Coordinates of C-alpha atoms in Angstrom, one line a residue:
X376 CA -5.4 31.9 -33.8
X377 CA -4.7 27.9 -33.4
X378 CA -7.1 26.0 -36.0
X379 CA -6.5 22.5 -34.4
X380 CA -9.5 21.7 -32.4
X381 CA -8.4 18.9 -31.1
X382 CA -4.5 19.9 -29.7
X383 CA -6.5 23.1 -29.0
X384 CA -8.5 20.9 -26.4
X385 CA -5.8 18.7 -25.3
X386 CA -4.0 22.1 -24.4
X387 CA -6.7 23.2 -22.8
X388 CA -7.4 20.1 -20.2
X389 CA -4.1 20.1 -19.5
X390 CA -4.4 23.9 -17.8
X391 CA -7.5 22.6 -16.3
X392 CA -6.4 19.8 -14.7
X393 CA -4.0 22.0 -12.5
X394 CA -7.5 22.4 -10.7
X395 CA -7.0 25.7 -10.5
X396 CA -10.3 28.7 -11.2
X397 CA -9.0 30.1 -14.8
X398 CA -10.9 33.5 -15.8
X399 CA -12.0 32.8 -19.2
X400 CA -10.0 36.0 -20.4
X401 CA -7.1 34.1 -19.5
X402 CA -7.4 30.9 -21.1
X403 CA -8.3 32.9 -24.3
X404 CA -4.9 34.5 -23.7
X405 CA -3.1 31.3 -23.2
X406 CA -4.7 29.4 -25.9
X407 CA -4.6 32.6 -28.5
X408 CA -8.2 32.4 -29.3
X409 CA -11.2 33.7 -28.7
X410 CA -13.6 33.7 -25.5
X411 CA -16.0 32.1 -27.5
X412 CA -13.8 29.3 -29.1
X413 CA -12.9 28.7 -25.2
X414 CA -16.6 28.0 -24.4
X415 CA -16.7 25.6 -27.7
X416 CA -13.7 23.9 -26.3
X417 CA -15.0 23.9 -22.5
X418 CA -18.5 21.9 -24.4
X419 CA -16.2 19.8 -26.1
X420 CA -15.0 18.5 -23.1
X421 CA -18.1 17.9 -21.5
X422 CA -19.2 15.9 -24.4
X423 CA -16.0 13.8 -23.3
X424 CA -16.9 13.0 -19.6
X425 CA -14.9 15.9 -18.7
X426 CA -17.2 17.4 -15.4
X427 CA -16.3 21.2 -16.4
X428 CA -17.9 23.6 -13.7
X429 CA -18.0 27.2 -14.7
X430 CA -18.9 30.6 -13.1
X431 CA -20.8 33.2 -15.1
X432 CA -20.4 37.3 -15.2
X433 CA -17.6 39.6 -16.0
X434 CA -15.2 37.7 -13.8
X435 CA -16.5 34.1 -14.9
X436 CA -14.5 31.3 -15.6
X437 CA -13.6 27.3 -15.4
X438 CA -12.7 24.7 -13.0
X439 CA -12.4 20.8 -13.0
X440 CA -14.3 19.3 -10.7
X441 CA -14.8 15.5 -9.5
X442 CA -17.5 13.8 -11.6
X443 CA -19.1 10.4 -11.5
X444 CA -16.3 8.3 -13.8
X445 CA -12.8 8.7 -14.5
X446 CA -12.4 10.3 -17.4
X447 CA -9.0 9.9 -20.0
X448 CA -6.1 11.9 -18.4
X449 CA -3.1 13.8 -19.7
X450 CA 0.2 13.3 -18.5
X451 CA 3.8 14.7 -18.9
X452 CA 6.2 12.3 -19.6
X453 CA 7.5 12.2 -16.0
X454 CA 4.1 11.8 -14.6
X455 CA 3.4 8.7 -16.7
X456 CA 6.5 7.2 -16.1
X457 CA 5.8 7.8 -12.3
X458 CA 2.8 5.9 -12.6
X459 CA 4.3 3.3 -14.1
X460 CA 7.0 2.6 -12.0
X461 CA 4.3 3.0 -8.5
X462 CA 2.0 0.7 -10.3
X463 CA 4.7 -1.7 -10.8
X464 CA 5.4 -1.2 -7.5
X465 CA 2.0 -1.4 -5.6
X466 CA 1.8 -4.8 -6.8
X467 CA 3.9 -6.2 -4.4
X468 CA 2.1 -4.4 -1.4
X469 CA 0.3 -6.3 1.3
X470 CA -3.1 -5.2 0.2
X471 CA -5.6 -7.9 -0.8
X472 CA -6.4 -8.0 -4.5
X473 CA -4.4 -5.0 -5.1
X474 CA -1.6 -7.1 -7.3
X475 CA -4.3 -8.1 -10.2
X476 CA -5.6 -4.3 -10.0
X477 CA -2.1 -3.1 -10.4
X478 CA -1.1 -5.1 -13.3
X479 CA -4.3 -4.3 -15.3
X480 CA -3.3 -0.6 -14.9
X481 CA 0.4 -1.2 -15.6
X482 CA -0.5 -3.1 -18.5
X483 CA -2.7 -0.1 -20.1
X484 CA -0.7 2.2 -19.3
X485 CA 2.1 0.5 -20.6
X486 CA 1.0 0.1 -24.2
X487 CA 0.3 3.7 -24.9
X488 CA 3.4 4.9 -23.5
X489 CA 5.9 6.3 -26.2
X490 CA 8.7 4.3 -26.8
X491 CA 11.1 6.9 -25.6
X492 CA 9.0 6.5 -22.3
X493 CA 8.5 3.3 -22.5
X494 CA 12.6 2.7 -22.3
X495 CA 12.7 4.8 -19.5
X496 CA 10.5 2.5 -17.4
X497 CA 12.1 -0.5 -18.8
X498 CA 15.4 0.5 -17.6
X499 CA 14.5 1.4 -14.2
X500 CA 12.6 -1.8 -13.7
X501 CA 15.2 -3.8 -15.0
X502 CA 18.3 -2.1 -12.2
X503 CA 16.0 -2.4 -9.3
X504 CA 14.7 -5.5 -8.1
X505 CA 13.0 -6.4 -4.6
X506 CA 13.7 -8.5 -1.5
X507 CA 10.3 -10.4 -1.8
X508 CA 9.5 -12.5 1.1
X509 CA 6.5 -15.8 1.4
X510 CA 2.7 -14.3 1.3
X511 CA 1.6 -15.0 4.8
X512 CA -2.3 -14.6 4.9
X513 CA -2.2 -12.5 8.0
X514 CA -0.2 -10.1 6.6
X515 CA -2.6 -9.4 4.1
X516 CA -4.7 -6.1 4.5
X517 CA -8.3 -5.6 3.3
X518 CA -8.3 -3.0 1.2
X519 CA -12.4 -2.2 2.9
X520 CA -11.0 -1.9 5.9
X521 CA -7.9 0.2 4.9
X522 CA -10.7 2.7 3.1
X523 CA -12.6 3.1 6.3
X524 CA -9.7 4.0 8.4
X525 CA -8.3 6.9 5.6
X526 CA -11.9 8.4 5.7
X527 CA -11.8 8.4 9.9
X528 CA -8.2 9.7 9.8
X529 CA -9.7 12.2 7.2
X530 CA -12.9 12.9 9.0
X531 CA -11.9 12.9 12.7
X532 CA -14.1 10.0 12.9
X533 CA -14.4 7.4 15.9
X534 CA -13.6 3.8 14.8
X535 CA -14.6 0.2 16.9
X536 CA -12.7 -2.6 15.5
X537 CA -11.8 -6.0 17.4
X538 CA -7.6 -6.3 17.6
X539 CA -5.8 -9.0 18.1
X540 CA -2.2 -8.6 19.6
X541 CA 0.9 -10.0 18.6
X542 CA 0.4 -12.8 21.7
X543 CA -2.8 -14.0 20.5
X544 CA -5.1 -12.0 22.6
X545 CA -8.2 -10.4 20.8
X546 CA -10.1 -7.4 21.9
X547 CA -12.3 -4.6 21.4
X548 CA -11.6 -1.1 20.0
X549 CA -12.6 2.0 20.8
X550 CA -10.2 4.6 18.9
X551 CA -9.4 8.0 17.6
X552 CA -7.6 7.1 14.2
X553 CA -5.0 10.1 13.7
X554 CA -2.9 8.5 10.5
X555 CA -2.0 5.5 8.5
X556 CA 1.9 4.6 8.0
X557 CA 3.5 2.1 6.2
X558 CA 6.8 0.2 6.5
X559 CA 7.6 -2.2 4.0
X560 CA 4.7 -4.1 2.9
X561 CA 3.2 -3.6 6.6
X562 CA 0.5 -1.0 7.4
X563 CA 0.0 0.7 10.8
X564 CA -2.7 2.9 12.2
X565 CA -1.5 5.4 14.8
X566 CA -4.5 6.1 17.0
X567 CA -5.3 7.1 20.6
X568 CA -7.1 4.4 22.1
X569 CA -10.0 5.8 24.5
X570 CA -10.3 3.0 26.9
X571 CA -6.3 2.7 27.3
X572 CA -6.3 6.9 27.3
X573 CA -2.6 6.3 25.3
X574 CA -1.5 6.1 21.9
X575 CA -1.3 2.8 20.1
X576 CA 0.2 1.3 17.3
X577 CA -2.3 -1.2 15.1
X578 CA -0.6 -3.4 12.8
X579 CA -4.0 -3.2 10.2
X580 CA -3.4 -6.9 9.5
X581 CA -4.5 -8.0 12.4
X582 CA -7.2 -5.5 12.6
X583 CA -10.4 -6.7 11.7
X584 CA -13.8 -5.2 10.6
X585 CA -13.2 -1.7 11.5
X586 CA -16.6 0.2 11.8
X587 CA -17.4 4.0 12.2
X588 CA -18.7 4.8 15.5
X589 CA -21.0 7.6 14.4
X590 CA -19.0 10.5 16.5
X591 CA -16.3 12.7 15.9
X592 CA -13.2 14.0 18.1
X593 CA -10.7 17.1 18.6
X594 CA -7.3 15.8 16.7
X595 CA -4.2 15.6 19.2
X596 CA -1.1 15.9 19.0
X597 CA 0.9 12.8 18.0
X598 CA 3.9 12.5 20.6
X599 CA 7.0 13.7 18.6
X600 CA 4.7 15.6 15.7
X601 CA 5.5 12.7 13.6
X602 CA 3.1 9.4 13.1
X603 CA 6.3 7.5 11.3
X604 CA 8.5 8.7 13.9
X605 CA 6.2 7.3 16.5
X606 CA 5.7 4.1 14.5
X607 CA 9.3 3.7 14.0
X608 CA 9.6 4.1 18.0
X609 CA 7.4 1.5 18.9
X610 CA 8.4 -1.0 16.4
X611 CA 12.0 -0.9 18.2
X612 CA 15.4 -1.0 16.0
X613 CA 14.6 -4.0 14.3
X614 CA 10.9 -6.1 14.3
X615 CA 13.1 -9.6 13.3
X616 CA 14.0 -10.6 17.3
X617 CA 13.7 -14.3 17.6
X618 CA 16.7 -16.7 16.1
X619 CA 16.4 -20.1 15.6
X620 CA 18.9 -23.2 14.3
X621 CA 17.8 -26.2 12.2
X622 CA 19.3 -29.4 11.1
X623 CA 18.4 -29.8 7.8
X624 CA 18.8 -33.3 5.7
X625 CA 19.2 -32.0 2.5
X626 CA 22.2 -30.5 0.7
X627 CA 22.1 -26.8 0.9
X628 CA 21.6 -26.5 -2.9
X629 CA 18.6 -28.7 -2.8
X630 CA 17.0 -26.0 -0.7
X631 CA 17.1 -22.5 -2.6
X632 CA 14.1 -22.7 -3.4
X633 CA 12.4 -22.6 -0.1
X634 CA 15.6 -20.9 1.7
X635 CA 14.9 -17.9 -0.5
X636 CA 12.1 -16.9 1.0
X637 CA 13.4 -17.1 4.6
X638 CA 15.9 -14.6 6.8
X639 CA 18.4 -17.3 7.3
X640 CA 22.2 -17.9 7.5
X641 CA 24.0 -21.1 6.7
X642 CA 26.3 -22.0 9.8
X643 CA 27.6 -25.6 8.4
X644 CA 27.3 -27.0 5.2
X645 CA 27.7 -31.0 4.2
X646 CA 26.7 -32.8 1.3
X647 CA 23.6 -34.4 2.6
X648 CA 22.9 -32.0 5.6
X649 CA 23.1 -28.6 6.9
X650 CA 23.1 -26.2 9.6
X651 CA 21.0 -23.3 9.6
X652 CA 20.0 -20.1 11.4
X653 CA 16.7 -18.6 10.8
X654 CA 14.8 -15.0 12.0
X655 CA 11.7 -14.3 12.2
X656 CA 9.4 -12.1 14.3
X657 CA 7.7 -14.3 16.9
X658 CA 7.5 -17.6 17.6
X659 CA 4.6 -18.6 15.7
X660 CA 6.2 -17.3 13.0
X661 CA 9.4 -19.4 13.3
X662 CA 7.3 -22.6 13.7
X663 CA 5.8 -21.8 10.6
X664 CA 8.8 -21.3 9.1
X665 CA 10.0 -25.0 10.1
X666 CA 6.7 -26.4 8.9
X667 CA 7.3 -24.9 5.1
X668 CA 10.4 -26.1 5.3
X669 CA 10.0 -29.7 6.4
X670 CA 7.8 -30.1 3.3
X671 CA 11.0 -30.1 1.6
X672 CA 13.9 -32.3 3.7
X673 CA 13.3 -33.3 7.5
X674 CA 14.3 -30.7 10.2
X675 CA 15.2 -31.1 13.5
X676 CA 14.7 -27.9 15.3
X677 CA 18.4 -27.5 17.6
X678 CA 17.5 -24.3 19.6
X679 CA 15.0 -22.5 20.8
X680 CA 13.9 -25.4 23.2
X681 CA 10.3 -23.0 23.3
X682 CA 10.4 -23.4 19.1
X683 CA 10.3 -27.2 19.3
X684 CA 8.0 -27.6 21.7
X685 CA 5.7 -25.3 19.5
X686 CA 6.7 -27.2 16.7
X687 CA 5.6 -30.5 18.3
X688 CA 2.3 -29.1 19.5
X689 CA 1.8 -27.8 16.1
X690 CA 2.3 -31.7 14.7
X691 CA 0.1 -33.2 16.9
X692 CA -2.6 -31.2 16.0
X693 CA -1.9 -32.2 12.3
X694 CA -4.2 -34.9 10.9
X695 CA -5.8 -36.4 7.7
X696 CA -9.4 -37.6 7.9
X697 CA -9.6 -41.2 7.0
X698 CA -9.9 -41.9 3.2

């Protein structure tokens, strides 16, 4: 019979956690105790915010169930070091206050790891690094909104929510919400839009205030079986279609640190000046692009004509109120 109550327990919530039904026999068995020192151990955990539900009779025993809080969990070492590494991870998503919340958890998790662990998740962090790209505040998903749309995807639940499209036009929702993919740091919901009677791809960040509509539908069949394949169909083979070249009076050193942030190429090179390409995804995009630039040298935009006339308009609606 094991005399350590407390690995005796540990041993136990690990079995339980599988959140399987264990007959009580069973767990004796595994444990090498007693069906009475398993119902000690079961209080034990209660005691510890462990929600324990149990069945009574010949055939009774224990399952772990949800409970209010989150209790302390066990992991195997390549669980935690799997939560380390996708809590690292997750903080670079595009999911609004998600990076603080990420860190917090990384940084617990982090201390208690065992330093054998803990070397394993140093080494992987330090061979793999990122191609980070500028915050944009429209690319930035609320994390509210992102809950509502897993429950209706979840739920066969209607969802309203007001859309705007990639061209600036903004309108109402009406939608069947079948599943949530991501690429990169975007998220998109696949859904079959009830006024259009297709299927449509939502880019969530420029979804706003989705809203259950109190009714619920017969899933479909998402053309190809596959929401990512579907996704990946309507994105096209690449979302970065719009090229641009800038003049730039700077030397191209002076510019990493901006540059870094931006698709580009560097055509010509000079000691005071520069020739660049640039990519973005839509025009608005670009012009923004050009603006965070030109806080750093003076750009003259060389091609498309479209870009510098959106550039312009963009300058003359630039002003400072008088001081």
């Amino acid at each position: 019979m094991r005399n350590d109550p407390t690995g005796r327990a540990l041993e136990l919530l690990s079995l339980l956690q599988t959140h399987r039904f264990w007959n009580c026999a069973e767990l004796a068995a595994r444990l090498e105790v007693t069906e009475r020192t398993v119902r000690r151990d079961v209080d034990r955990l209660r005691d510890l915010g462990y929600p324990v539900d149990s069945t009574s009779g010949k055939y009774g025993g224990y399952r772990l169930v949800t409970g209010a809080h989150v209790p302390p969990l066990i992991l195997g070492d390549d669980e935690a070091v799997a939560v380390a590494v996708g809590l690292r991870y997750a903080a670079e998503a595009a999911i609004d206050g998600i990076e603080e919340t990420s860190l917090r958890a990384l940084t617990k998790i982090e201390t208690l790891l065992p330093h054998r662990l803990r070397r394993r998740v140093s080494v992987l962090h330090s061979s793999v690094t990122s191609m980070r790209r500028a915050a944009v505040d429209d690319d930035i998903v609320d994390p509210e909104a992102l809950s509502v749309l897993a429950a209706a995807c979840r739920d066969h639940e209607h969802v309203r929510f007001d859309y705007r499209r990639g061209d600036g036009e903004s309108s109402r929702r009406l939608v069947e919400p079948h599943q949530l993919v991501t690429a990169g740091r975007r998220w998109y919901l696949v859904a079959w839009d009830q006024h259009r009677c297709d299927w449509r791809t939502f880019r969530l960040d420029r979804l706003r205030e989705p809203w259950l509509a109190g009714s619920h539908f017969t899933p479909r069949e998402i053309p190809g079986g596959d929401a990512a394949s579907f996704v990946a169909s309507s994105l096209g083979p690449t979302p970065r279609h719009l090229d641009a070249k800038l003049t730039i009076h700077a030397a191209f050193a002076e510019l990493e640190g901006v540059l870094r942030w931006i698709d580009h190429t560097p055509i010509e090179v000079e000691a005071d000046r520069c020739l660049v390409q640039i990519r973005s995804e839509d025009l608005g995009r670009l012009a923004m692009t050009v603006a965070r630039i030109a806080l750093t040298a003076p750009v003259v935009v060389i091609e498309p004509a479209e870009l510098a006339d959106t550039v312009r308009k963009l300058a003359s609606h630039l002003s400072v109120a008088p001081s």
